[in-house]
Coordinates of C-alpha atoms and ligand atoms in Angstrom, one line a residue:
X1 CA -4.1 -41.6 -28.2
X2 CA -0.3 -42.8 -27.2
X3 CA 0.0 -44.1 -24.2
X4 CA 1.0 -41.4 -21.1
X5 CA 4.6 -41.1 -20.4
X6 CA 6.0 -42.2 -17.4
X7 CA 7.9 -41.0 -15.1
X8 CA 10.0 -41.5 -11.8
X9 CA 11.6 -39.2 -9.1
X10 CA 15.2 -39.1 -7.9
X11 CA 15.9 -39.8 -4.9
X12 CA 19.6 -40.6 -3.1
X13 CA 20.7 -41.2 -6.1
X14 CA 17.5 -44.0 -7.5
X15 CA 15.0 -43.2 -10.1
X16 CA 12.1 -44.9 -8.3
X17 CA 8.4 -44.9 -7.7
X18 CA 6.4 -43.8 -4.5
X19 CA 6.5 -46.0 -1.3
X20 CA 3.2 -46.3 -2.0
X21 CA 3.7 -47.1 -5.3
X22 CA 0.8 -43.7 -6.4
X23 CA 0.7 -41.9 -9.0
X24 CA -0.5 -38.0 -9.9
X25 CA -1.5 -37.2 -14.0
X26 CA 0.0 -34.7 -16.2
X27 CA -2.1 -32.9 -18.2
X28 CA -1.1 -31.4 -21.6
X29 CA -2.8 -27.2 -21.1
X30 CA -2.9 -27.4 -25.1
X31 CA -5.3 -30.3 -25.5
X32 CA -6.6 -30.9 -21.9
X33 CA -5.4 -34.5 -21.9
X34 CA -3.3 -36.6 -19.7
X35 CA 0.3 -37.1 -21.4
X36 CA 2.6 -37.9 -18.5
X37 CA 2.1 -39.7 -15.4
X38 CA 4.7 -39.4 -12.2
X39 CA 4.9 -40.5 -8.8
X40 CA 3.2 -38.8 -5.7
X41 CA 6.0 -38.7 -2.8
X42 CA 4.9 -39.7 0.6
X43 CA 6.0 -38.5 3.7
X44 CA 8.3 -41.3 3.8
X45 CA 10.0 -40.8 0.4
X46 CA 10.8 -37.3 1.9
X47 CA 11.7 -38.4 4.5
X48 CA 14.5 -40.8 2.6
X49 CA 15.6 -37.8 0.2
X50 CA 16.4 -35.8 3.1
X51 CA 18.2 -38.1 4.9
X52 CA 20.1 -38.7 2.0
X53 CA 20.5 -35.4 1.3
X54 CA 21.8 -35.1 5.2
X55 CA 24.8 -38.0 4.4
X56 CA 25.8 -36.8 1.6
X57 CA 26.8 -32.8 3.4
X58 CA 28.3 -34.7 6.3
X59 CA 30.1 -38.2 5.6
X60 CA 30.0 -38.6 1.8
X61 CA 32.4 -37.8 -0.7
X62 CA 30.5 -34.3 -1.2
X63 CA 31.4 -32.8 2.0
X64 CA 35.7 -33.4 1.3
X65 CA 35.6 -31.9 -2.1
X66 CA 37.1 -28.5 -1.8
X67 CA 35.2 -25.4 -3.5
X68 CA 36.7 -25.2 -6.8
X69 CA 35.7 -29.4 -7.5
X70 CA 32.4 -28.6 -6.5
X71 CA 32.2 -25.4 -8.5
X72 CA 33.3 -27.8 -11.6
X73 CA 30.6 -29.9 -11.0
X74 CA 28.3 -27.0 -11.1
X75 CA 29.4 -25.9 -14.3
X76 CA 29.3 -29.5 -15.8
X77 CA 25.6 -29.5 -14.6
X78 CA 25.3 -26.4 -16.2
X79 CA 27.1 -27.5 -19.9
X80 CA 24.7 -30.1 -19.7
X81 CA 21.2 -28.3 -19.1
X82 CA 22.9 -26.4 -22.4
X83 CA 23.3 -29.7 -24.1
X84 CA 20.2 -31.0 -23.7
X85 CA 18.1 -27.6 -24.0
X86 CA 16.0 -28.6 -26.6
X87 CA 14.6 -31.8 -26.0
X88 CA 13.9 -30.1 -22.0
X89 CA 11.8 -27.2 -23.9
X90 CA 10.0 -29.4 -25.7
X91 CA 8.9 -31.3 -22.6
X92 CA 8.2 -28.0 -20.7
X93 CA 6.0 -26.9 -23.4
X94 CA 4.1 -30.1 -23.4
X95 CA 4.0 -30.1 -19.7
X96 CA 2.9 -26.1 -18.9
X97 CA 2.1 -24.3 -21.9
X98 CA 4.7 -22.3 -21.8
X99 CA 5.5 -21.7 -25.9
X100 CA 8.7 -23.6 -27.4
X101 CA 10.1 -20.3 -28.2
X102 CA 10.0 -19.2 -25.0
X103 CA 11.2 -22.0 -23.0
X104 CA 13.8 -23.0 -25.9
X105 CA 15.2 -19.4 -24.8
X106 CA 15.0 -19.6 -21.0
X107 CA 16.5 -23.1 -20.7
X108 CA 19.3 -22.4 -22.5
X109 CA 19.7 -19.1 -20.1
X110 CA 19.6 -21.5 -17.5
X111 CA 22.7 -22.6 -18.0
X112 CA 24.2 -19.3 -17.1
X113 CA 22.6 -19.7 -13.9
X114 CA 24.6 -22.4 -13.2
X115 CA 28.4 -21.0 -14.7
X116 CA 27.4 -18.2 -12.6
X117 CA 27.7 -20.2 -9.4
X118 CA 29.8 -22.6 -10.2
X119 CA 32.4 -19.5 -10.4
X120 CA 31.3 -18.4 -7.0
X121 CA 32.2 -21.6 -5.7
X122 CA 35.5 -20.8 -4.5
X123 CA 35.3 -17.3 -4.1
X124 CA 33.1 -17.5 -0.8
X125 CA 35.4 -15.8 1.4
X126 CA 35.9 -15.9 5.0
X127 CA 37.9 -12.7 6.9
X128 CA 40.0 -11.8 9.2
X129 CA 38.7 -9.4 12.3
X130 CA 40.8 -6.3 13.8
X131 CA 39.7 -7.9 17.3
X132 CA 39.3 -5.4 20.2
X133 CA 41.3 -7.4 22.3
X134 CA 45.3 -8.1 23.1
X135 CA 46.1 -11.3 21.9
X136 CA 43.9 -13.0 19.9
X137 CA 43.2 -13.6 16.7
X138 CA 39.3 -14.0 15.5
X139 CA 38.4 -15.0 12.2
X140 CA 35.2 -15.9 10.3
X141 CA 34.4 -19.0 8.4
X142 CA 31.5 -19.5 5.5
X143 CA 30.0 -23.4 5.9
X144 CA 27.4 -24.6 4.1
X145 CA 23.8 -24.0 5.8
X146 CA 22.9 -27.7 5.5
X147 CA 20.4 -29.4 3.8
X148 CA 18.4 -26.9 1.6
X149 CA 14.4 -27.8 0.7
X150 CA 13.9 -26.0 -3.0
X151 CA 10.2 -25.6 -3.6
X152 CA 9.1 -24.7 -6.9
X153 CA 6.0 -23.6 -8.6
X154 CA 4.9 -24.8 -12.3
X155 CA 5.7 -22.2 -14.5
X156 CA 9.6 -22.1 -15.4
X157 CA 10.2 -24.8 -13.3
X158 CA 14.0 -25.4 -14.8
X159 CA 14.6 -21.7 -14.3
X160 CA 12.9 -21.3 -10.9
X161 CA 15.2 -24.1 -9.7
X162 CA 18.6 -23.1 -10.9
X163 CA 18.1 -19.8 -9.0
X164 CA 18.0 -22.0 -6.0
X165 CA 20.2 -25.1 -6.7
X166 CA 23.2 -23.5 -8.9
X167 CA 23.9 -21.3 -5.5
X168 CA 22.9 -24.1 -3.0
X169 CA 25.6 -26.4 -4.7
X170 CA 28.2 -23.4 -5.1
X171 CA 27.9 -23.3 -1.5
X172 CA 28.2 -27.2 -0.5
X173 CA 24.9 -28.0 0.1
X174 CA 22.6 -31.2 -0.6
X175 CA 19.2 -30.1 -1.6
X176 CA 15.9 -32.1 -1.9
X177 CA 13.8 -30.1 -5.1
X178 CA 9.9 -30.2 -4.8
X179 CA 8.4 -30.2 -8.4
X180 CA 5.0 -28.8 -8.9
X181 CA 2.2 -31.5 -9.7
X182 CA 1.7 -29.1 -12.7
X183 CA 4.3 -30.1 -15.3
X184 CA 7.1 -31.7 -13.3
X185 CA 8.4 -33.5 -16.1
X186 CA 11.0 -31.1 -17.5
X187 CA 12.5 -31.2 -13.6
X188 CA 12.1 -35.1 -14.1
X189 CA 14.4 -35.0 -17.0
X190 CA 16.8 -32.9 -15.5
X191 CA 17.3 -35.1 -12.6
X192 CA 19.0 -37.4 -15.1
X193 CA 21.4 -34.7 -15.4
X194 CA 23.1 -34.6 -12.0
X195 CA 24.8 -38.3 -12.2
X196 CA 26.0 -36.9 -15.4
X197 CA 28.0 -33.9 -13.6
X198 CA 29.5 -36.4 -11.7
X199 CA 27.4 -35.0 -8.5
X200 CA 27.1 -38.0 -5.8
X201 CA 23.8 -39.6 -5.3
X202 CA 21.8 -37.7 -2.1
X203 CA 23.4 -34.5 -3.0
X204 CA 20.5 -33.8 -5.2
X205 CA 17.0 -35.9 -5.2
X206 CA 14.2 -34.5 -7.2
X207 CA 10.5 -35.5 -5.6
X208 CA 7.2 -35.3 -6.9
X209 CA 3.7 -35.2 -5.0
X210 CA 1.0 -33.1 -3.8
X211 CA 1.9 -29.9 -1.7
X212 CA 0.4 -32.3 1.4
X213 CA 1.5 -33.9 1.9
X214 CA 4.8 -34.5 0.3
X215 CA 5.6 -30.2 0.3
X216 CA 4.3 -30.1 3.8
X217 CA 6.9 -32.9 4.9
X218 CA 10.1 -31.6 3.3
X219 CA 9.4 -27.7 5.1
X220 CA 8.3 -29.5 8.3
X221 CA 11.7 -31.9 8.2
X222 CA 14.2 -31.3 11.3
X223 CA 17.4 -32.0 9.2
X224 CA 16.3 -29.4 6.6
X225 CA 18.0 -26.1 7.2
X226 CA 16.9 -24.1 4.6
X227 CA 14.0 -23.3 2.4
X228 CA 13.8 -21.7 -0.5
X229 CA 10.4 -21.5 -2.0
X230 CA 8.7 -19.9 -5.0
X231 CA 5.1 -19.8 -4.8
X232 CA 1.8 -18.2 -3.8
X233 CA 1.5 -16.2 -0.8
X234 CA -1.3 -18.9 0.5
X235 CA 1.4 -21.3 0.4
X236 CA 4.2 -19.8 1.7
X237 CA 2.3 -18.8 5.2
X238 CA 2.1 -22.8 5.3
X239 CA 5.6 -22.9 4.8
X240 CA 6.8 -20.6 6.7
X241 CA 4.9 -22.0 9.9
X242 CA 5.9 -25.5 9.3
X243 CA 10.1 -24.4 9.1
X244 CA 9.1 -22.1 12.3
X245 CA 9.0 -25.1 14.1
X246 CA 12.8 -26.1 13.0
X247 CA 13.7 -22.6 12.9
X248 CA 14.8 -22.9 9.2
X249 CA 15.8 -20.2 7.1
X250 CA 13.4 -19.5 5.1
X251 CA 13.4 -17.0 1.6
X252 CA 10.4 -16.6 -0.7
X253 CA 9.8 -15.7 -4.1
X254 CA 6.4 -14.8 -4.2
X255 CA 3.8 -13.7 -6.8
X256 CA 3.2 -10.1 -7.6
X257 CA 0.9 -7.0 -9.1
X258 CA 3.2 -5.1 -10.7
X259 CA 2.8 -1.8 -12.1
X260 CA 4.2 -0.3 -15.8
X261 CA 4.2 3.6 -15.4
X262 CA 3.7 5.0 -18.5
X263 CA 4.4 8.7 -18.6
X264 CA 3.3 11.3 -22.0
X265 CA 7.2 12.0 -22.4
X266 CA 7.5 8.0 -22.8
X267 CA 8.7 6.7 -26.5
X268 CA 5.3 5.1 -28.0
X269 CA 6.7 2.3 -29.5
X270 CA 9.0 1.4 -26.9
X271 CA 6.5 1.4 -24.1
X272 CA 3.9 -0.3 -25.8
X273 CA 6.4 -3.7 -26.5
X274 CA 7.0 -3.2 -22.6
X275 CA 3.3 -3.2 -21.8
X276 CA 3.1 -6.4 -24.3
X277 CA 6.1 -8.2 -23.2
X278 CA 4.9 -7.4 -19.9
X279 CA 1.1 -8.9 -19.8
X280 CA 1.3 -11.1 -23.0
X281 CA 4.7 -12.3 -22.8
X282 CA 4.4 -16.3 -21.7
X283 CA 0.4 -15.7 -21.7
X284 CA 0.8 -13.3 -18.3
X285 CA 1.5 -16.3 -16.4
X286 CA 4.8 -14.3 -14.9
X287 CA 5.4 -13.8 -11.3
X288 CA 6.7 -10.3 -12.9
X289 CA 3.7 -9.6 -15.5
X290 CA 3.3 -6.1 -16.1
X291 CA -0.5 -6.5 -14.8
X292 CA -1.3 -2.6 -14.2
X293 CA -0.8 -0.5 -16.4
X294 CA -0.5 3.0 -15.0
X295 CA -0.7 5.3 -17.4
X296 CA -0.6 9.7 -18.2
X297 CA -3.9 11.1 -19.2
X298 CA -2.6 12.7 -22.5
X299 CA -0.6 9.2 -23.6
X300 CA -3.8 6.8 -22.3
X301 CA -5.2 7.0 -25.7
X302 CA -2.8 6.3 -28.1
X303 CA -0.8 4.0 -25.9
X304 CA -4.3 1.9 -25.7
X305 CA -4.4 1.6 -29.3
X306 CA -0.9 0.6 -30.2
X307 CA -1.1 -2.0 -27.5
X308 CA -4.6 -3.1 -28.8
X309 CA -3.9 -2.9 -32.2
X310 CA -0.5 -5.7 -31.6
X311 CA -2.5 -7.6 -28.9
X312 CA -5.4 -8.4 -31.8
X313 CA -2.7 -9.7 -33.9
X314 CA -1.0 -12.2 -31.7
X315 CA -1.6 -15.7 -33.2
X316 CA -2.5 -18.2 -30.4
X317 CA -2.7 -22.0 -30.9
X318 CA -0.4 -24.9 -30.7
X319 CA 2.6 -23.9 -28.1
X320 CA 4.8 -26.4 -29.8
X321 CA 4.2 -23.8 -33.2
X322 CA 7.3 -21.5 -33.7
X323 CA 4.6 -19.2 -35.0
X324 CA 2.5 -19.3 -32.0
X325 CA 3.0 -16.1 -30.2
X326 CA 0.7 -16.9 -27.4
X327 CA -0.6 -20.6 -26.0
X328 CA -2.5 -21.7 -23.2
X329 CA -2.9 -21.2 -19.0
X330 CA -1.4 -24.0 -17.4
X331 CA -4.2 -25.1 -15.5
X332 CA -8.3 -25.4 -15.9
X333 CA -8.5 -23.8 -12.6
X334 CA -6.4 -21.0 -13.7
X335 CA -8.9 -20.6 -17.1
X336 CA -12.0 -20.4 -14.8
X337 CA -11.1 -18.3 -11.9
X338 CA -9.6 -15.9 -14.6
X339 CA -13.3 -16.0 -15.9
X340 CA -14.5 -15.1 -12.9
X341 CA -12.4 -12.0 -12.0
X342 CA -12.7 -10.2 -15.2
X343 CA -16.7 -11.0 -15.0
X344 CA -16.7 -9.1 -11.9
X345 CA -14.2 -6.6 -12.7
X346 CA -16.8 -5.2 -15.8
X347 CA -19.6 -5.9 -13.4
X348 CA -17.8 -3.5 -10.8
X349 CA -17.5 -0.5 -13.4
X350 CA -14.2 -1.7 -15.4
X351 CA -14.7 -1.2 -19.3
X352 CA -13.5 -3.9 -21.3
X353 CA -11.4 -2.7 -24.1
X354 CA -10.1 -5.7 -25.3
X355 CA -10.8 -9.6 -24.8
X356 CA -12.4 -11.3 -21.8
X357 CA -13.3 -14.2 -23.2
X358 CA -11.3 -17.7 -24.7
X359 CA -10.4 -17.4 -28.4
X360 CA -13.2 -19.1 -30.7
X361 CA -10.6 -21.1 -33.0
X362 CA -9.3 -22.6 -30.1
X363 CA -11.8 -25.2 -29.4
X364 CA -9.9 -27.2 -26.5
X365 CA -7.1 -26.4 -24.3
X366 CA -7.1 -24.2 -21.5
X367 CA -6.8 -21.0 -23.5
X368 CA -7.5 -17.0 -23.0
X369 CA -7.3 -13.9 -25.2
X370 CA -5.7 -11.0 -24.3
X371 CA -7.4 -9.3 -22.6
X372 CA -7.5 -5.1 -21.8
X373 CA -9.8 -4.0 -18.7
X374 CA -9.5 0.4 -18.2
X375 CA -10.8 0.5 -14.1
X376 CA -11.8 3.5 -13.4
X377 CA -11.2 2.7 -9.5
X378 CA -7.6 0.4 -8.2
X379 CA -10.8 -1.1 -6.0
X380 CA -11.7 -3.5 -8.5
X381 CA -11.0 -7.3 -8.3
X382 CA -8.5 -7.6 -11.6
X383 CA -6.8 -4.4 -10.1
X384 CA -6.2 -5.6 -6.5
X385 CA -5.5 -9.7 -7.7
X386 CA -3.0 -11.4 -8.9
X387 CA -4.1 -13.5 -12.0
X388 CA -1.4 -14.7 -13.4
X389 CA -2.8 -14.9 -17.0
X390 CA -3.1 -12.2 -19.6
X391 CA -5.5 -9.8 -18.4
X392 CA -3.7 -5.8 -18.5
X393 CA -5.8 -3.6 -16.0
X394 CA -5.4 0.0 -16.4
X395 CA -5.6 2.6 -14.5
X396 CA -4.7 6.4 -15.6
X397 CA -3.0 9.4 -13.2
X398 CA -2.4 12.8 -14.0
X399 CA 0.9 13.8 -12.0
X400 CA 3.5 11.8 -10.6
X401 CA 2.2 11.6 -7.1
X402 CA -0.3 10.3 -8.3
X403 CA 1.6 7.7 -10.4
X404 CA 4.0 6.6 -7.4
X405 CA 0.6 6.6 -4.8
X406 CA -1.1 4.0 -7.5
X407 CA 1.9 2.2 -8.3
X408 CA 2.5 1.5 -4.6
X409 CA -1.4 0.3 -4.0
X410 CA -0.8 -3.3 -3.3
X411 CA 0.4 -5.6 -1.0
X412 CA 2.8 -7.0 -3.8
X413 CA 6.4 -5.4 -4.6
X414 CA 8.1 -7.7 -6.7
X415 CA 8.7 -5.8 -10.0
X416 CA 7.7 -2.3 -12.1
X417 CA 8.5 -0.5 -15.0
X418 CA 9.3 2.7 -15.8
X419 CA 8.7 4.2 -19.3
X420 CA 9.8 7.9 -19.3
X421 CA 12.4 10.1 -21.9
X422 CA 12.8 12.2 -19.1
X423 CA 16.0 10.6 -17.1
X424 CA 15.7 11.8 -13.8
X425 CA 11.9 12.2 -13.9
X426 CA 12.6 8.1 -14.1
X427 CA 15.2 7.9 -11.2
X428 CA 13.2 10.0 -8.6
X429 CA 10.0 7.7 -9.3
X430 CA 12.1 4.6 -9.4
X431 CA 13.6 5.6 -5.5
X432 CA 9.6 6.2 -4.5
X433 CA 8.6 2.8 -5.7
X434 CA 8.3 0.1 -3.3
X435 CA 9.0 -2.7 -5.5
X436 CA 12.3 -5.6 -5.6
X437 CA 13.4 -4.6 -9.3
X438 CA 12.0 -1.6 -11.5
X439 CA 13.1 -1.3 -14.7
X440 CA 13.4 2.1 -17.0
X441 CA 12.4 1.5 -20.1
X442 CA 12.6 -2.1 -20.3
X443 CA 10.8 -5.0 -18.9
X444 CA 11.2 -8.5 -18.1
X445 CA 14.7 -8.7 -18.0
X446 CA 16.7 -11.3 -15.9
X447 CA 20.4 -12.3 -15.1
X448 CA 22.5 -14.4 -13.1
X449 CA 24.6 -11.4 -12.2
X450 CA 21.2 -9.3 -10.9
X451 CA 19.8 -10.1 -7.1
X452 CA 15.8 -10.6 -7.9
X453 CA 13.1 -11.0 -5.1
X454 CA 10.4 -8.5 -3.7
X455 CA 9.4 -6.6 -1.2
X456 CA 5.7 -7.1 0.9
X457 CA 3.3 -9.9 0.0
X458 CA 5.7 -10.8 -2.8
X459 CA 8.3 -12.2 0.0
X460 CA 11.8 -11.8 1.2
X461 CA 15.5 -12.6 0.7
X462 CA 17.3 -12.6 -3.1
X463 CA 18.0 -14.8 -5.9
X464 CA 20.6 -14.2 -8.4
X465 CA 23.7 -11.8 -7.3
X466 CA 26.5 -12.8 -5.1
X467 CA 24.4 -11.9 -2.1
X468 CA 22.5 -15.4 -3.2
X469 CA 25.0 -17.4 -2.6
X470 CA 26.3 -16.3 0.6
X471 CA 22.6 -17.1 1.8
X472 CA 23.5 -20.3 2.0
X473 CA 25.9 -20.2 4.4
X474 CA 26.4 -19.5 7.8
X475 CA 28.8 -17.8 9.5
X476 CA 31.1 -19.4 12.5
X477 CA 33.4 -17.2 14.5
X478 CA 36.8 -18.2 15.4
X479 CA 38.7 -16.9 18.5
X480 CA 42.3 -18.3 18.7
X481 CA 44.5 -16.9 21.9
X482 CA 47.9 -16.3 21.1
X483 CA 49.3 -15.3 24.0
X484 CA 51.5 -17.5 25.7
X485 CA 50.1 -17.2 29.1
X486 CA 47.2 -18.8 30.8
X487 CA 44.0 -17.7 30.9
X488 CA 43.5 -15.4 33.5
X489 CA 41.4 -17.2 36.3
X490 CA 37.8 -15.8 36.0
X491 CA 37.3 -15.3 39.8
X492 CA 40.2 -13.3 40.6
X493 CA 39.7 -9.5 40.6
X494 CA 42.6 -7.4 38.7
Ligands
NDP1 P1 1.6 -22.5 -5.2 O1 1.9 -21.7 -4.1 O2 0.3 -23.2 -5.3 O3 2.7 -23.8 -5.3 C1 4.0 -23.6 -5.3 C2 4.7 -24.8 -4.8 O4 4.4 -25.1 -3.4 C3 4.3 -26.1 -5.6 O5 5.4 -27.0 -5.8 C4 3.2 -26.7 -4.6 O6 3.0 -28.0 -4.8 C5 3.9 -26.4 -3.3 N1 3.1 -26.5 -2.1 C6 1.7 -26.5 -2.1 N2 1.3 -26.6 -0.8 C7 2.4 -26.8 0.0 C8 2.6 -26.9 1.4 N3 1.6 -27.0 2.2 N4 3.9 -27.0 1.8 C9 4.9 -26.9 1.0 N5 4.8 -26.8 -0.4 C10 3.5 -26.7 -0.9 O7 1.9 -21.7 -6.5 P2 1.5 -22.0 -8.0 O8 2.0 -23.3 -8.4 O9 0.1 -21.7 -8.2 O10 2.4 -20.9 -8.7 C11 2.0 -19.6 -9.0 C12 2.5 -18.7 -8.0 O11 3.9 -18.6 -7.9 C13 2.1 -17.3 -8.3 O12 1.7 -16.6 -7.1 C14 3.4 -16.7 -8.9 O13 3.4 -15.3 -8.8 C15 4.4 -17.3 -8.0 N6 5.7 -17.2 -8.7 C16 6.7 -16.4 -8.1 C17 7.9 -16.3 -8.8 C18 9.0 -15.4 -8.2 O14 10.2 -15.7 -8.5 N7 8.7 -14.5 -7.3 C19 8.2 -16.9 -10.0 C20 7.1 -17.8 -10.5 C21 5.9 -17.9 -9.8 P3 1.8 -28.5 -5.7 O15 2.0 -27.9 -7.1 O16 1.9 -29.9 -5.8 O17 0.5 -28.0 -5.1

């Protein structure tokens, strides 16, 4: 076996190693075997990044650049993620799982992410008031927040971090990014990037460690103004009690249990590559999977044997494969609590239509077929949990009141679908749902352009959109007198 690759973490500027000089393993999900190795941040080396990343906003060359030089660097970062797509897919895959198809795609999106903001750079705007008052002029100015804490979670890791950075930077901020410990290395490499774009050292340190205690020290930091975190809900409660105590803004991306209501009117063919793309697509480890299927009485049927017919057919095996159509969970931990759910589910009453077990030509890796569960009650455990793996629970309805009462069942709200010919059928559910994005008659799609985030369990504030970028700024008011008399004194009655 070749030795593990190693890697270091960015930090003011440095590639370097842990104070402490400890290191965490990478495991490949295909093959279950250590291929990677990378540094496990202490306190201390968060302590350094942020501190860096707090120069850099207020005495280094960073903070004089005017809007449109930063927005260039933005976009440079962004030419380069473009550049150097393929060889960060590749590493991905190795790292997570994730297929090369599939993160081949994404990366190269990425770099949209980052033209996107680099033209908002200079088009953060300030205004000028119609003030209330004789005499003065009041106007409003957009500063950067400060420094920004960017927590990501393992699964599009390149993605989930240029939906924090590209508007962070737009803005002027510095920002200290927290890799998962599963697959960091694609984040590692694309540390390398930021001298490239001709960003100063601090503005951008990329860490590495365990979520305590090197997580728990960047949200807990006093000079960290901002966090923007992707994650499980368990995790975020941490986070957002340890930025209470700085009173740091916080916004969080967090998982979800979305819904795909299928309605009899729907187009077959079309619905069933929304309910794949939904639950299948990246082996259902999508904060967006489609995980519930909610589906008419009179379509149940043959929508269950279109879907089960193409699910039998998808070829898993080696993500690196350009045939592979599915590969393998990210995590072991992941593989066996997915066991244990769908165990309990068919114990509780749910039929098993399709799956449920690990694929028997795949004899290592952390792999899963896809799997089809019909519950005959939204009580049972793969209804109610997020799995984040390709298990489709479904449920059916008769009416639409019905459909919109099941659909809302969950704590979640980050995404639905909608699959309906009937146009305003599609509208008047999509204004009951209670859900970040819905899509009609698609599913899964993303953009730059398009605020995403969700509503409930699944967390608060937007990535994406303009509205992202002016998240990472505050707002100072500016009264100017123009009169050319003193003030009035305060204790004299008029
Ligand atoms: P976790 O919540 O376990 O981890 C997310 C990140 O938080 C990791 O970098 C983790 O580090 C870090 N972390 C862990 N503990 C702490 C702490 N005490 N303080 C600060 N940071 C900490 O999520 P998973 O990695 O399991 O990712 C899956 C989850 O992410 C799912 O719920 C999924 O739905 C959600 N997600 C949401 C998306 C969205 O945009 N809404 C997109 C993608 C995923 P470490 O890995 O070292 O533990």
């Amino acid at each position: 076996m070749a030795e593990p690759k190693s890697y270091r973490m960015l930090i003011d500027g440095a590639l370097v190693e842990a104070a402490d000089g400890a290191r965490l393993d990478s495991i490949n999900p295909a093959t279950g075997e250590v291929w990677a190795t990378f540094p496990a941040a202490t306190a201390g080396d968060v302590d350094r990044a942020v501190r860096a990343a707090h120069r850099a906003m207020t005495a280094g060359p960073w903070a004089r650049l005017t809007a449109t030089q930063r927005g260039k660097h933005v976009r440079r970062l962004g030419d380069l993620v473009a550049e150097h797509a393929d060889r960060k897919a590749e590493v991905e895959t190795i790292d997570t799982g994730k297929l090369l198809r599939e993160t081949r795609g994404q990366i190269k999106y990425v770099a949209e992410f980052y033209h996107y903001n680099a033209g908002l750079a200079d088009k953060i705007e300030g205004a000028t008031l119609p003030i209330d008052k004789p005499d003065m002029l009041v106007m409003t100015v957009r500063e950067p927040i400060g420094v920004v804490a960017a927590i990501v979670p393992w699964n599009s890791q390149l993605f989930l971090t240029a939906l924090k950075l590209g508007p962070a930077l737009a803005a002027g901020n510095a920002v200290v990014v927290k890799a998962s410990e599963h697959g960091p290395a694609s984040l590692l490499e694309f540390a390398q990037l930021i001298e490239q774009a001709g960003i100063p050292p601090g503005v951008v340190s990329v860490i590495t460690g365990l979520g305590d205690p090197c997580g728990k020290a960047l949200t807990s930091h006093p000079l960290v103004a901002r966090v923007a975190f992707t994650g499980g809900p368990e995790t975020a409660r941490h986070v957002v009690r340890n930025a209470a105590d700085n009173f740091a803004h916080v916004t969080l991306e967090l998982g979800g249990k979305s819904p795909i209501v299928a309605f009899a009117d729907a187009d077959l063919d079309n619905t069933a590559n929304g309910v794949i793309a939904g639950i299948f697509g990246a082996s259902g480890q999508s904060c967006v999977a489609g995980s519930r299927l909610i589906v008419e009485d009179r379509l149940c049927e043959s929508l269950l044997k279109r879907v089960v017919e193409r699910a039998k057919t998808i070829k898993i095996g080696d993500p690196l494969d350009a045939a592979t159509e599915m590969g393998p969970l990210c995590t072991r931990g992941q593989l066996d609590r997915i066991q244990e759910v769908v165990a309990k589910t068919v114990a509780a009453g749910g039929r098993l239509v399709l799956g449920g077990e690990r694929p028997a030509h795949m004899n290592r890796g952390w792999y899963y077929g896809p799997t089809v569960i019909e519950c005959p009650s939204a009580e049972l455990p793969a209804v109610e949990q997020e799995l984040f793996g390709p298990v489709l629970s479904v449920l059916r309805f008769k009416d639409e009141d019905e459909a919109v009462r099941l659909a809302n069942d969950t704590n979640y709200g980050l995404a639905a679908g909608i699959f309906t010919n009937d146009g305003a059928k599609g509208l008047r559910v999509m204004k009951r749902l209670r859900s970040g994005v819905v899509w009609i008659n698609t599913y899964r799609a993303v953009s730059p352009i398009v605020p995403f985030g969700g509503y409930g369990r699944s967390g608060y504030g937007r990535e994406g959109g303009v509205e992202a970028v002016l998240d990472y700024t505050r707002t100072k008011s500016v009264w100017i007198n123009l009169s050319s008399q003193p003030m009035a004194d305060p204790f004299v009655l008029r």
